[in-house]
Amino acid sequence: MTTVLLVEDSLTETQVITSYLKQAGIAVICARSSEEAQIKLQSQTPDLVILDVILPGQSGFELCRELKTNSSTQHIPVVMCSTKGTEADKLWGSMLGANAYISKPIDQQQLIQTIKNLTNQFMIRN
C-alpha cells in the first residue's frame, strides 16, 4: 500500500485530502507543520510527501528544499499543493526539487493520478 505524508495546517483541507487519498486506497500520515513532518520522517518513510506552501514556521518551499538535499529523504517524491498557483510559484517549487505542483482547490482525479505516476516512477527506479 502506498503511504503519503500530508503536511497541511488547515484542518478542513487535511480532511478533504485525506478522504480523497483513503478512497484511492492510500494510507495517510498527517502533520500540521514542517517541524512535525520532520519528526514523523525520523520514524517513518512515506512513498510520497504532499506539502502545502503556506505553513506555520518553516514554509513548504523550505521543507521541500531540505527534503531534496538530505540523502535519507531526497528520493521521496514531493507534491506541492497550494492556493499560491502562479507560474512563478510552480517554477520556484520545481527549482527546489518538487516533483509536481497542484493548485488548490485540489482536483481529486489530478491528485490521485499525480501520486500514482510519481510512486510508480519511484518504484521502477528502485
Short mmCIF file of C-alpha atoms in Angstrom, two decimals:
data_model
loop_
_atom_site.label_atom_id
_atom_site.label_comp_id
_atom_site.label_asym_id
_atom_site.label_seq_id
_atom_site.Cartn_x
_atom_site.Cartn_y
_atom_site.Cartn_z
CA MET A 1 0.00 0.00 0.00
CA THR A 2 1.21 3.49 -0.87
CA THR A 3 1.77 5.77 2.12
CA VAL A 4 1.66 9.56 1.85
CA LEU A 5 2.84 12.15 4.37
CA LEU A 6 0.41 15.07 4.15
CA VAL A 7 1.80 18.34 5.53
CA GLU A 8 -1.15 20.74 5.77
CA ASP A 9 -2.07 23.20 8.52
CA SER A 10 -5.75 23.61 7.53
CA LEU A 11 -7.94 21.03 9.28
CA THR A 12 -10.57 21.29 6.51
CA GLU A 13 -8.00 20.75 3.73
CA THR A 14 -6.47 17.88 5.69
CA GLN A 15 -9.86 16.17 5.97
CA VAL A 16 -10.68 16.66 2.28
CA ILE A 17 -7.30 15.45 1.00
CA THR A 18 -7.20 12.53 3.47
CA SER A 19 -10.66 11.47 2.27
CA TYR A 20 -9.52 11.57 -1.38
CA LEU A 21 -6.42 9.51 -0.60
CA LYS A 22 -8.19 6.90 1.53
CA GLN A 23 -10.84 6.42 -1.19
CA ALA A 24 -7.95 5.57 -3.53
CA GLY A 25 -6.53 3.03 -1.06
CA ILE A 26 -3.63 5.24 0.04
CA ALA A 27 -2.50 5.34 3.68
CA VAL A 28 -2.08 8.85 5.13
CA ILE A 29 0.23 10.25 7.80
CA CYS A 30 -0.69 13.83 8.74
CA ALA A 31 1.46 16.68 10.01
CA ARG A 32 0.35 20.27 10.68
CA SER A 33 3.78 21.91 10.25
CA SER A 34 7.19 21.36 8.67
CA GLU A 35 8.65 20.71 12.11
CA GLU A 36 6.05 18.00 12.85
CA ALA A 37 6.69 16.48 9.40
CA GLN A 38 10.43 16.25 10.11
CA ILE A 39 9.75 14.45 13.39
CA LYS A 40 7.47 11.94 11.64
CA LEU A 41 10.06 11.40 8.90
CA GLN A 42 12.57 10.27 11.53
CA SER A 43 10.46 7.19 12.30
CA GLN A 44 8.56 6.63 9.02
CA THR A 45 9.45 6.78 5.34
CA PRO A 46 6.44 7.59 3.18
CA ASP A 47 6.27 6.82 -0.54
CA LEU A 48 5.42 10.47 -1.27
CA VAL A 49 5.08 13.82 0.55
CA ILE A 50 2.29 16.34 -0.13
CA LEU A 51 3.30 19.81 1.05
CA ASP A 52 1.24 22.94 1.49
CA VAL A 53 3.32 26.03 0.74
CA ILE A 54 2.00 28.29 3.49
CA LEU A 55 2.67 26.62 6.85
CA PRO A 56 3.31 27.95 10.35
CA GLY A 57 7.04 28.44 10.92
CA GLN A 58 9.02 26.94 8.07
CA SER A 59 7.29 27.12 4.66
CA GLY A 60 6.59 24.16 2.41
CA PHE A 61 9.16 25.52 -0.04
CA GLU A 62 11.83 25.44 2.68
CA LEU A 63 10.87 21.92 3.75
CA CYS A 64 10.92 20.75 0.13
CA ARG A 65 14.47 22.08 -0.27
CA GLU A 66 15.54 20.30 2.94
CA LEU A 67 13.96 17.01 1.87
CA LYS A 68 15.62 17.14 -1.54
CA THR A 69 19.08 17.96 -0.15
CA ASN A 70 19.01 15.30 2.60
CA SER A 71 20.39 11.95 1.44
CA SER A 72 17.86 9.99 3.50
CA THR A 73 14.80 11.76 2.01
CA GLN A 74 15.91 13.06 -1.39
CA HIS A 75 14.42 10.02 -3.18
CA ILE A 76 10.89 10.69 -1.85
CA PRO A 77 8.69 12.42 -4.46
CA VAL A 78 7.25 15.76 -3.30
CA VAL A 79 3.96 17.26 -4.50
CA MET A 80 3.39 20.91 -3.62
CA CYS A 81 -0.29 21.81 -3.08
CA SER A 82 -1.18 25.44 -2.59
CA THR A 83 -3.51 28.32 -3.29
CA LYS A 84 -0.30 30.03 -4.48
CA GLY A 85 -0.65 28.71 -8.01
CA THR A 86 1.14 31.25 -10.18
CA GLU A 87 3.70 30.15 -12.74
CA ALA A 88 6.39 31.76 -10.56
CA ASP A 89 5.31 29.62 -7.58
CA LYS A 90 5.33 26.47 -9.71
CA LEU A 91 8.76 27.34 -11.10
CA TRP A 92 10.11 28.01 -7.60
CA GLY A 93 8.74 24.66 -6.37
CA SER A 94 10.36 22.90 -9.31
CA MET A 95 13.69 24.64 -8.70
CA LEU A 96 13.60 23.46 -5.07
CA GLY A 97 13.04 19.87 -6.18
CA ALA A 98 9.26 19.41 -6.12
CA ASN A 99 8.18 16.66 -8.50
CA ALA A 100 4.72 18.18 -9.09
CA TYR A 101 2.68 21.25 -8.17
CA ILE A 102 -1.10 21.16 -7.78
CA SER A 103 -3.14 24.32 -7.21
CA LYS A 104 -5.97 24.45 -4.69
CA PRO A 105 -8.82 23.74 -4.73
CA ILE A 106 -7.47 20.28 -5.40
CA ASP A 107 -8.97 18.17 -8.16
CA GLN A 108 -9.32 14.64 -6.75
CA GLN A 109 -8.54 12.85 -10.03
CA GLN A 110 -5.50 15.04 -10.74
CA LEU A 111 -4.15 14.41 -7.23
CA ILE A 112 -4.56 10.63 -7.37
CA GLN A 113 -3.14 10.40 -10.90
CA THR A 114 -0.13 12.53 -9.91
CA ILE A 115 0.54 10.30 -6.89
CA LYS A 116 0.21 7.13 -8.96
CA ASN A 117 2.55 8.48 -11.64
CA LEU A 118 5.19 9.57 -9.13
CA THR A 119 5.06 6.47 -6.94
CA ASN A 120 5.20 4.17 -9.99
CA GLN A 121 8.24 6.07 -11.29
CA PHE A 122 9.78 5.79 -7.83
CA MET A 123 9.16 2.05 -7.58
CA ILE A 124 10.57 1.43 -11.07
CA ARG A 125 13.81 3.29 -10.25
CA ASN A 126 14.45 1.35 -7.04
#
